[in-house]
Coordinates of N, CA and C in Angstrom, one line a residue:
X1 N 12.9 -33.9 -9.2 CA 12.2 -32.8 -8.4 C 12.9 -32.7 -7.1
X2 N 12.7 -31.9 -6.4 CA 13.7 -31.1 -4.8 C 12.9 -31.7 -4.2
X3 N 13.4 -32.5 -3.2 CA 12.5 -32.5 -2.2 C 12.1 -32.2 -0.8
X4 N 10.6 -32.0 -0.6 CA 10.0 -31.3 0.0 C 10.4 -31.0 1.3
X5 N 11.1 -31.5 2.4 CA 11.9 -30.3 3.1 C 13.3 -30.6 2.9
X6 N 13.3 -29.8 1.6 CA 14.9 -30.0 1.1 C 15.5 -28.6 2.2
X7 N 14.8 -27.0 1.9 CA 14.6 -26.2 2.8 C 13.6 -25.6 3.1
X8 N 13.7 -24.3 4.7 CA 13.3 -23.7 4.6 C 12.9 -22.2 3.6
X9 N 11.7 -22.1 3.2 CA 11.3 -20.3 2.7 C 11.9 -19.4 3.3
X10 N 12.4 -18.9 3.1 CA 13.2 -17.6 3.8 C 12.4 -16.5 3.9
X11 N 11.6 -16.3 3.2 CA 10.6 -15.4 3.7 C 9.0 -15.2 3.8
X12 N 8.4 -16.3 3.5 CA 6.7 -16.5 4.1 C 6.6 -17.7 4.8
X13 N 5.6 -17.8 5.4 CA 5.3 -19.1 6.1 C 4.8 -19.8 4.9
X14 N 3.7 -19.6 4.3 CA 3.0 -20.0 3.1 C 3.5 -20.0 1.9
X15 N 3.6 -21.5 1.6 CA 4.4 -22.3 0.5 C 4.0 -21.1 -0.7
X16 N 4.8 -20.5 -1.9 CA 4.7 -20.9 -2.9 C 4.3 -21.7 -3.7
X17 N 3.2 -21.6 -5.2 CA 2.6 -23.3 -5.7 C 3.0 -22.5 -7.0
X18 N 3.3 -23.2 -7.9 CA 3.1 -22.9 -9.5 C 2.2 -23.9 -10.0
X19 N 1.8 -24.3 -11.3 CA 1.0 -25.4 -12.0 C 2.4 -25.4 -13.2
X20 N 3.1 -27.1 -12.2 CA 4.4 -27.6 -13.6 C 4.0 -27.7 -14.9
X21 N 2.3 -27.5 -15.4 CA 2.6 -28.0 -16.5 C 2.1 -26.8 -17.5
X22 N 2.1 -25.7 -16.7 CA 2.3 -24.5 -17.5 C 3.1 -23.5 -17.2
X23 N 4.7 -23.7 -18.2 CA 5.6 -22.7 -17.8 C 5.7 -20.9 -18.0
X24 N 4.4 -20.5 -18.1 CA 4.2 -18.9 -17.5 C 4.1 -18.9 -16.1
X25 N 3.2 -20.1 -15.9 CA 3.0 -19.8 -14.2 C 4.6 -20.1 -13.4
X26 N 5.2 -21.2 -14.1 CA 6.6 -21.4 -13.3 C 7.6 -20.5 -12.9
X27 N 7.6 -19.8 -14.6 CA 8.6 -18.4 -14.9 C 7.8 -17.4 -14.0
X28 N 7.3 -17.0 -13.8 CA 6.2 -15.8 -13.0 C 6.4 -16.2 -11.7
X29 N 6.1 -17.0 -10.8 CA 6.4 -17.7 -9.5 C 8.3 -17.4 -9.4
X30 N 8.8 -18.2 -10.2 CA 10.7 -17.5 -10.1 C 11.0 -16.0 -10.2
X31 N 10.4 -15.4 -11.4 CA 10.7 -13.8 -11.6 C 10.2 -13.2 -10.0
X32 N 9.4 -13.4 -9.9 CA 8.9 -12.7 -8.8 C 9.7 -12.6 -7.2
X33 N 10.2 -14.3 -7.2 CA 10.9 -14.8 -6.0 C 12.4 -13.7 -6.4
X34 N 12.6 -13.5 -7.9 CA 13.9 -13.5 -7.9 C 14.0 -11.5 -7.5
X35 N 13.1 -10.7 -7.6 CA 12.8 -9.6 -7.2 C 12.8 -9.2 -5.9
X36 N 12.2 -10.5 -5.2 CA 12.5 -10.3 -3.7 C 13.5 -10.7 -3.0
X37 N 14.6 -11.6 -3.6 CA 16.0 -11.5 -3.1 C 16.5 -10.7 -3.7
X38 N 16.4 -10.0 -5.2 CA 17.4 -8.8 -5.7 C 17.1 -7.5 -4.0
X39 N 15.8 -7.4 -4.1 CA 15.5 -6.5 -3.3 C 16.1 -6.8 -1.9
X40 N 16.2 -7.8 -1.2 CA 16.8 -8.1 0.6 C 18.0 -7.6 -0.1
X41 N 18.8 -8.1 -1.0 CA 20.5 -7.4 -1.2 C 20.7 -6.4 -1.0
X42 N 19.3 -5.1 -1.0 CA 19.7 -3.9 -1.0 C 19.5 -2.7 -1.8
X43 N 19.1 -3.7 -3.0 CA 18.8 -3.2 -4.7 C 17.3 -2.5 -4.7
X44 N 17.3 -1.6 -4.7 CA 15.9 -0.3 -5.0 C 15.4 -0.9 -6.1
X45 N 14.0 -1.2 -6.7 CA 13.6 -1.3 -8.3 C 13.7 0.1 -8.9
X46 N 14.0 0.5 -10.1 CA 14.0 1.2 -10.5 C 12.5 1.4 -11.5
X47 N 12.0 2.8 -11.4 CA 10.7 2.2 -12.5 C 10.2 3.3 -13.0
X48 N 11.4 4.3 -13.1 CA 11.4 5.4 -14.2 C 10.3 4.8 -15.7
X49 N 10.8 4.5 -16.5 CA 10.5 4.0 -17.5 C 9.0 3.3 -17.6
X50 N 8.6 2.4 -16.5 CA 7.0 2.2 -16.1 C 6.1 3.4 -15.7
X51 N 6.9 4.3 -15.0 CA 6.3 5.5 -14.6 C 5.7 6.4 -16.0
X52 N 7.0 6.7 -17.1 CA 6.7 7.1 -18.1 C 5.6 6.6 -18.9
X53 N 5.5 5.5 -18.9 CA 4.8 4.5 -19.9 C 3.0 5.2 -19.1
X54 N 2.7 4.6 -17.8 CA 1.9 5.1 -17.1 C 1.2 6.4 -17.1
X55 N 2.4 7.3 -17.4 CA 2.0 8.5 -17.4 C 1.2 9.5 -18.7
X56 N 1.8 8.5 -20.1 CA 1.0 8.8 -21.0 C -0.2 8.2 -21.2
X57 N -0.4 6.5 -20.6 CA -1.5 5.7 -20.7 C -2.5 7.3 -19.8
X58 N -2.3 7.7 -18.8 CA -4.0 7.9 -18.1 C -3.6 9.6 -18.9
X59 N -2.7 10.2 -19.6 CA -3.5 11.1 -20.3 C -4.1 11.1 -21.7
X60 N -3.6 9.6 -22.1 CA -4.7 9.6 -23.0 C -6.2 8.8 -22.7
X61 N -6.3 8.2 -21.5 CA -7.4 8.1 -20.4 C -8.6 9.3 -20.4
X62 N -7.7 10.1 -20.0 CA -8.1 11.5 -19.6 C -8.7 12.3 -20.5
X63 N -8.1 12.6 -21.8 CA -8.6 12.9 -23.0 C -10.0 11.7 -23.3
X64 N -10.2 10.6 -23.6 CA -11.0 10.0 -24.1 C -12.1 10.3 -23.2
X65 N -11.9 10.2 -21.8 CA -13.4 10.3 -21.0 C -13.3 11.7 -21.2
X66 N -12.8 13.0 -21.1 CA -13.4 14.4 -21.8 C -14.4 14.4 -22.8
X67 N -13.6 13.4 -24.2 CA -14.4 13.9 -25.4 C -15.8 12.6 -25.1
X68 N -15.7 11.8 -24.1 CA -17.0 11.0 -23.8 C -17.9 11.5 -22.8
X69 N -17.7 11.8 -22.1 CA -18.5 12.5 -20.8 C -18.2 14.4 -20.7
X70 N -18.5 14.6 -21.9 CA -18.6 16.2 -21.3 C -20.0 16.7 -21.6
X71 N -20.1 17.2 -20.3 CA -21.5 17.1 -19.8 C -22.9 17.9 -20.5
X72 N -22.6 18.6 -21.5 CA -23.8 18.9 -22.7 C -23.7 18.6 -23.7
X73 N -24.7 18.3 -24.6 CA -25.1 17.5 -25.8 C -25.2 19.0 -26.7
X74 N -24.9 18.4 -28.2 CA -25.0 19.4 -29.3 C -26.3 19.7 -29.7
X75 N -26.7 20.8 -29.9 CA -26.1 22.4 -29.8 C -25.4 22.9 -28.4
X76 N -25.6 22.5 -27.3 CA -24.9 23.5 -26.3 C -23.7 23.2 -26.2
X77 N -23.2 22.5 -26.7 CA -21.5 22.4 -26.4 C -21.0 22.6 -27.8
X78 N -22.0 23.6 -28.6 CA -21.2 24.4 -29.6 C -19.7 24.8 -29.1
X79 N -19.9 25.5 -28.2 CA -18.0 26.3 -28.1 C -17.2 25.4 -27.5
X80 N -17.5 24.0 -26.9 CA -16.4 23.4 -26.4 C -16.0 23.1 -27.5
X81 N -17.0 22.5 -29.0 CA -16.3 22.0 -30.4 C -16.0 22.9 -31.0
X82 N -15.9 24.5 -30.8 CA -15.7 24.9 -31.6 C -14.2 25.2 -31.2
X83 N -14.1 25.4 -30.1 CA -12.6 25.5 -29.2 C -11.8 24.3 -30.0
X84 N -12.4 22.6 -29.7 CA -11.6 21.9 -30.1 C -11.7 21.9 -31.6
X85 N -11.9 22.5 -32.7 CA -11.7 22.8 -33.7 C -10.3 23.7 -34.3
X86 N -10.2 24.8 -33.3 CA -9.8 25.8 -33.2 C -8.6 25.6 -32.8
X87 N -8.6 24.7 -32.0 CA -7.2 24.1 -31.3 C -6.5 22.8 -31.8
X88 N -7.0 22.6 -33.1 CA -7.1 21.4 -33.8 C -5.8 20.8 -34.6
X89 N -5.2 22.4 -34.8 CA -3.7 21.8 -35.0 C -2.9 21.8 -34.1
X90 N -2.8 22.1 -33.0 CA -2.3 22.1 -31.6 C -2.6 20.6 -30.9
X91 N -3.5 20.3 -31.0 CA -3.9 18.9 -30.2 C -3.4 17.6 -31.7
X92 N -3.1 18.3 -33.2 CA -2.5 17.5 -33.8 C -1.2 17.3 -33.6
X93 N -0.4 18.5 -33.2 CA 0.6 18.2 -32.6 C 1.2 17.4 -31.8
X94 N 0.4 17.6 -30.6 CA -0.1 16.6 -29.5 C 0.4 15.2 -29.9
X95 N -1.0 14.8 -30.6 CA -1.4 13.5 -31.1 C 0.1 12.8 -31.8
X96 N 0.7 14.0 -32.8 CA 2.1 13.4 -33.3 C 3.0 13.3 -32.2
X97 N 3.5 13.7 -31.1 CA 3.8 13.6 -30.1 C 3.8 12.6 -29.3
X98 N 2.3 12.2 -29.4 CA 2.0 11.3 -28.6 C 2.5 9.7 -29.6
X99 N 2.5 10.0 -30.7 CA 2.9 8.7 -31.7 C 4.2 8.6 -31.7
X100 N 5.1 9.6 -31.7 CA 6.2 9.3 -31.4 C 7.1 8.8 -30.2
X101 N 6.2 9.8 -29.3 CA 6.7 9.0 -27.5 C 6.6 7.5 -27.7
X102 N 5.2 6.7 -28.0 CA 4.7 5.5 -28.5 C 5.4 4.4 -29.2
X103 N 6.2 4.9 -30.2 CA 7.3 4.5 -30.8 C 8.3 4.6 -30.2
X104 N 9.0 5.4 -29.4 CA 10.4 5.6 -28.5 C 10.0 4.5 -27.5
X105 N 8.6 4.4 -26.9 CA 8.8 3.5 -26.1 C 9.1 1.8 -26.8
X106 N 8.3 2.2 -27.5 CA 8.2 0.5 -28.3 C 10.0 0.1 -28.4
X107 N 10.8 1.1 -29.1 CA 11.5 0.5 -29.4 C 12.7 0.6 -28.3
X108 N 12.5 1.3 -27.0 CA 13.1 0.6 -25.2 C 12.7 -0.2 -25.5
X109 N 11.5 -1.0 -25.2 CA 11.1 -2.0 -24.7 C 11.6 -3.2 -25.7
X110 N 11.8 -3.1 -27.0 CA 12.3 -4.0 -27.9 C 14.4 -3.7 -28.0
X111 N 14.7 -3.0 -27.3 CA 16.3 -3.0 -27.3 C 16.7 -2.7 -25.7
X112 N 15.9 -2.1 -24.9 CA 16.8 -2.2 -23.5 C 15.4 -2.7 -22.4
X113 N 14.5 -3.3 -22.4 CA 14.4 -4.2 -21.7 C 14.2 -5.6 -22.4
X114 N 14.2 -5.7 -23.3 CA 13.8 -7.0 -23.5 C 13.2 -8.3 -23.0
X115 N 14.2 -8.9 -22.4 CA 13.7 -10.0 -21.5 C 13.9 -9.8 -20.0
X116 N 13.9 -8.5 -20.3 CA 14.5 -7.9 -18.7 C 13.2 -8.1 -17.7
X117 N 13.3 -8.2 -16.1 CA 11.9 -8.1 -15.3 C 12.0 -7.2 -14.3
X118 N 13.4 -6.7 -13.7 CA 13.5 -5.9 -12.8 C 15.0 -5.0 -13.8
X119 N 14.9 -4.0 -13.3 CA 15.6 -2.5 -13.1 C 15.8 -2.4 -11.6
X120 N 17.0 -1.7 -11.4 CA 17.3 -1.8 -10.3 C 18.0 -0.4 -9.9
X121 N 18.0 0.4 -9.2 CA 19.8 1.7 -8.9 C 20.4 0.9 -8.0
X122 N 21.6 1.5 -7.8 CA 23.0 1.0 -7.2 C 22.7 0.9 -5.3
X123 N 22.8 -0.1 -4.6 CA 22.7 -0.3 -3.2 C 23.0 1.6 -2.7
X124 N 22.3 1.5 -1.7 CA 22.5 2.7 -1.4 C 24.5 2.4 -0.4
X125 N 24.7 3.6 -1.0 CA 26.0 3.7 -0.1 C 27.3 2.7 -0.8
X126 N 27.1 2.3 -2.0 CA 27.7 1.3 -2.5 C 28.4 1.7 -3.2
X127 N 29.7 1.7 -3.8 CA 31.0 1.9 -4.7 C 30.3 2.3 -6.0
X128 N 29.4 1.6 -6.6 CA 29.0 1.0 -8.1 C 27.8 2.8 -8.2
X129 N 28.0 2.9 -9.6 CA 27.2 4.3 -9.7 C 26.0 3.8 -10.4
X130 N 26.2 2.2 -10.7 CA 24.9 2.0 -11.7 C 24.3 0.6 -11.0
X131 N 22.7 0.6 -11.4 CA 22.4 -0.9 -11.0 C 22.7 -1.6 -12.0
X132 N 21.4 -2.7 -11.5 CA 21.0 -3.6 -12.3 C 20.1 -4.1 -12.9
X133 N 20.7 -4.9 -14.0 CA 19.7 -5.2 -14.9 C 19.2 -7.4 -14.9
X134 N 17.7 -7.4 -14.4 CA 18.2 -8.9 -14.3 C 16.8 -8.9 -15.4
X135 N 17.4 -10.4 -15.8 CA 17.0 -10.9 -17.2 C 17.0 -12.3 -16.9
X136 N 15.2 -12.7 -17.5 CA 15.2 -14.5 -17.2 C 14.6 -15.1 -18.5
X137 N 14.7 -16.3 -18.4 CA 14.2 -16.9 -19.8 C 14.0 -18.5 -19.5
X138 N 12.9 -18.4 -20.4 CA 12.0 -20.1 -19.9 C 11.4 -20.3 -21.5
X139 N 12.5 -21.0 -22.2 CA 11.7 -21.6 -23.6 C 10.9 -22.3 -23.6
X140 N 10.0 -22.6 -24.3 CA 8.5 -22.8 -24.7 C 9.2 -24.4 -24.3
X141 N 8.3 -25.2 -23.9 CA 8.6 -26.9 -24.0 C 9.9 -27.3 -23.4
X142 N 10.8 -26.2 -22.5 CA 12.1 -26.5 -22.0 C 11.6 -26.5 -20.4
X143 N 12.3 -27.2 -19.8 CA 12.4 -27.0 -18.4 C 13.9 -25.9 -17.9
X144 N 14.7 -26.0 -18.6 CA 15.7 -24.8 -18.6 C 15.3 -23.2 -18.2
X145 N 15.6 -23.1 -17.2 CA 15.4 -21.7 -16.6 C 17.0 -20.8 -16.9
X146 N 16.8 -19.4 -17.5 CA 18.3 -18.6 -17.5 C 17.8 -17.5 -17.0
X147 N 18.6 -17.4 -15.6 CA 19.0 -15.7 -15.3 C 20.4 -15.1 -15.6
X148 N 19.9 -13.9 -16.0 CA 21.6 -13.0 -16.5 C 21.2 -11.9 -15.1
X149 N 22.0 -11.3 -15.1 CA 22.3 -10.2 -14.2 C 23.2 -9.2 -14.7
X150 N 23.3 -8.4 -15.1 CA 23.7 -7.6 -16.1 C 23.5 -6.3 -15.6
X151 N 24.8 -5.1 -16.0 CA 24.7 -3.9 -15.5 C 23.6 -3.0 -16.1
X152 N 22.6 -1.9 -15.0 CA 22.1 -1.4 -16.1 C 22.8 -0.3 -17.4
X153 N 24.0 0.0 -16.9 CA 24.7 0.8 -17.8 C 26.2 0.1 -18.0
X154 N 26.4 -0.7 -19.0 CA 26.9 -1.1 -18.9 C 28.4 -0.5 -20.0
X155 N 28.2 1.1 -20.3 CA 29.2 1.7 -20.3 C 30.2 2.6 -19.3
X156 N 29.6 2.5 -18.1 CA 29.3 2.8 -17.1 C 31.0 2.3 -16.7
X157 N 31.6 3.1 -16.0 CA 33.3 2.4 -15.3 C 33.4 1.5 -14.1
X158 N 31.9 1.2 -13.7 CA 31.9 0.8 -12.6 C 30.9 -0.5 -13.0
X159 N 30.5 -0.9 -14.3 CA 29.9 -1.7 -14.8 C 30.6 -3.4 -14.3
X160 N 30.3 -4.2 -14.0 CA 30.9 -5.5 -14.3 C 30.4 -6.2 -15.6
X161 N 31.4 -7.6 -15.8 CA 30.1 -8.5 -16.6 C 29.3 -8.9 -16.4
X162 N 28.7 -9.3 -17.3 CA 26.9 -9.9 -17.0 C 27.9 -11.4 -16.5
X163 N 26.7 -11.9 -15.9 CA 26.9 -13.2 -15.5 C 25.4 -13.9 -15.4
X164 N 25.7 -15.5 -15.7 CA 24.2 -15.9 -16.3 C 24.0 -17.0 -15.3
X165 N 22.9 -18.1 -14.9 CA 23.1 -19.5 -15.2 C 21.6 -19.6 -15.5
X166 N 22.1 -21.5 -16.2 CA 21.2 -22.2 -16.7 C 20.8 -23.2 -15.7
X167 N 19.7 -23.6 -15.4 CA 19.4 -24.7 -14.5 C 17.7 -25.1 -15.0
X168 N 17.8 -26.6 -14.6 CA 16.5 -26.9 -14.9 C 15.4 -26.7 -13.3
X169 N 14.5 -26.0 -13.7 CA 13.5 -25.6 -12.6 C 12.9 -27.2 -11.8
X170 N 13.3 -28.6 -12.2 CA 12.7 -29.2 -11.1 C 14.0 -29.5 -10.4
X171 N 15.1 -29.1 -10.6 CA 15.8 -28.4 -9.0 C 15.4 -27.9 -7.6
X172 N 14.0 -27.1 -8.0 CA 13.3 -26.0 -7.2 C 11.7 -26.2 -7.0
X173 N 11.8 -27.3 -7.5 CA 9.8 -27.3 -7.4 C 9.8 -28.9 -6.9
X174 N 8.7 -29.1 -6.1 CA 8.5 -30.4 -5.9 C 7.6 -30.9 -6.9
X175 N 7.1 -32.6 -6.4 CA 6.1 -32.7 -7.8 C 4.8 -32.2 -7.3
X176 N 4.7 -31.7 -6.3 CA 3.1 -30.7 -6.4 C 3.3 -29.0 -6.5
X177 N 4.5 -29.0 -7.4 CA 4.6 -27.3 -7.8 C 4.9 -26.4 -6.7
X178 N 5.4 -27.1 -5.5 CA 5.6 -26.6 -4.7 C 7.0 -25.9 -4.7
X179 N 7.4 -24.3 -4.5 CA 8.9 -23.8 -4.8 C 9.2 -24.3 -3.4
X180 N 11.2 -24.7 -3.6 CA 11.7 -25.1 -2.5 C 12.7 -23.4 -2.2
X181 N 11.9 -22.7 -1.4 CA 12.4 -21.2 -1.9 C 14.1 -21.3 -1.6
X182 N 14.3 -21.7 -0.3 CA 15.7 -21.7 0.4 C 16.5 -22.3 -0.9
X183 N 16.2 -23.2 -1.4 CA 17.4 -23.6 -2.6 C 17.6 -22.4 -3.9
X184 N 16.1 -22.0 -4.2 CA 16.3 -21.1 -5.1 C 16.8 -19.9 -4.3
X185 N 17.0 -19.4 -3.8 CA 17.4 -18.3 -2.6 C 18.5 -18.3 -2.9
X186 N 19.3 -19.6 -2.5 CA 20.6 -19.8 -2.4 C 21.5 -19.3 -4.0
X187 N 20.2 -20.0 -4.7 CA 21.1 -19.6 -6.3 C 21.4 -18.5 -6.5
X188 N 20.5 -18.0 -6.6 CA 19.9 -16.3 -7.0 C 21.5 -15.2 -6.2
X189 N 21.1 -15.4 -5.0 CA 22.1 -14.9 -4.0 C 23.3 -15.2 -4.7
X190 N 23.6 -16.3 -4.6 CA 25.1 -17.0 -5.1 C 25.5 -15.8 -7.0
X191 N 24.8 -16.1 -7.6 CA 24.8 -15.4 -9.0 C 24.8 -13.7 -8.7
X192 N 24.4 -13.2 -7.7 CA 24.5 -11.7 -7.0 C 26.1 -11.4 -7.0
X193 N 26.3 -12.7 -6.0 CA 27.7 -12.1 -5.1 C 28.1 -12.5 -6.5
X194 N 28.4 -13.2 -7.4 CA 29.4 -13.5 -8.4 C 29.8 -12.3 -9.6
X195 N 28.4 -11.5 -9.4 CA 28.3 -10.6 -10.2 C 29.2 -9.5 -9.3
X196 N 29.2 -9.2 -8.3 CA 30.1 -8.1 -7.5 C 31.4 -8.7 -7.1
X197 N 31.5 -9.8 -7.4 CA 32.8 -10.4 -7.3 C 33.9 -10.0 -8.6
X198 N 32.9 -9.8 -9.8 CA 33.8 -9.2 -10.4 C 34.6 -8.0 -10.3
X199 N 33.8 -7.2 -9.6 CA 34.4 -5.9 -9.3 C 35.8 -5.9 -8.9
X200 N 35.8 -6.7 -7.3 CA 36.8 -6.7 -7.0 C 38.5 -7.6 -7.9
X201 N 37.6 -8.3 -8.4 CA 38.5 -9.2 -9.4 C 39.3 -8.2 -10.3
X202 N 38.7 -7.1 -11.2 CA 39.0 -6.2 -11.9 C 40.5 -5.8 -11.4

């Protein structure tokens, strides 16, 4: 385990804690830290894609409380049913629409995010036309933590390689679950510049 003033947190006064003996809460406590150093680098989240996803959740929100709370009971809301009768292949349209968006997202989220947690655009003012894509992973019963950093377009001419590391998390945690942020800081950072170090390498 790290020990406890191995460093300073770089950015709260108040310790980060996980619970070591359940690694969602470990992975979640790192993903999170590791969003907030992508972000000091400069790196925007990107969140097109959440936005989209959002945006069909509250119209199909919206629809459901219509057909629950519209405000007269049958017979008087003959013509609202008869409207939605009437418009019934139109709103099936819809609904096919809506199953297909449903599916286009399922299968982003099963081929370009994957184990992804952050999206990113290119630093403002920066050479690179594309962000980034960072990706972590914490096997079931492993203490082995992996971040990749990876272009988001990685057809892209301004793409570098992905670059990864493997490290075990009680590097970064004391034994009261305490993150030693400044070491993980340092990593994180370090696997940044290595990833724009290829650029120049090229």
């Amino acid at each position: 385990m790290a020990g406890d003033g191995a460093a300073a947190t770089p950015a709260k006064a108040t310790p980060k804690k996980a619970n070591l003996l359940d690694p969602h809460s470990i992975k979640h406590l790192l993903d999170e830290t590791i969003s907030d150093v992508v972000k000091s680098k400069g790196y925007a989240e990107d969140t097109r894609l959440s936005n989209w996803k959002l945006g069909i959740g509250a119209a199909v929100i919206a629809v459901a409380l219509l057909a629950q709370f519209y405000p007269k009971k049958f017979p008087q809301n003959r013509e609202f049913l008869l409207g939605c009768i009437a418009l019934y292949p139109l709103f099936a349209g819809w609904a096919d629409t809506y199953v297909v968006l449903n599916v286009v997202l399922l299968i982003l989220s099963y081929t370009k995010e994957k184990d992804a947690i952050l999206f990113t655009h290119p630093p403002a003012g920066a050479f690179s036309s594309t962000g980034l894509v960072i990706s972590s992973k914490l096997p079931r019963f492993s203490d082995m933590y992996t971040l990749i950093i990876a272009s988001a377009d990685p057809q892209s001419i301004s793409a570098n390689k992905p670059v990864q590391f493997t490290k075990s998390v009680t590097k970064w945690f004391t034994k009261e679950g305490v993150l030693v942020e400044g070491l993980f800081w340092k990593d994180v950072e370090k696997l940044i510049d290595d990833y724009n170090s290829e650029r120049k390498s090229k």
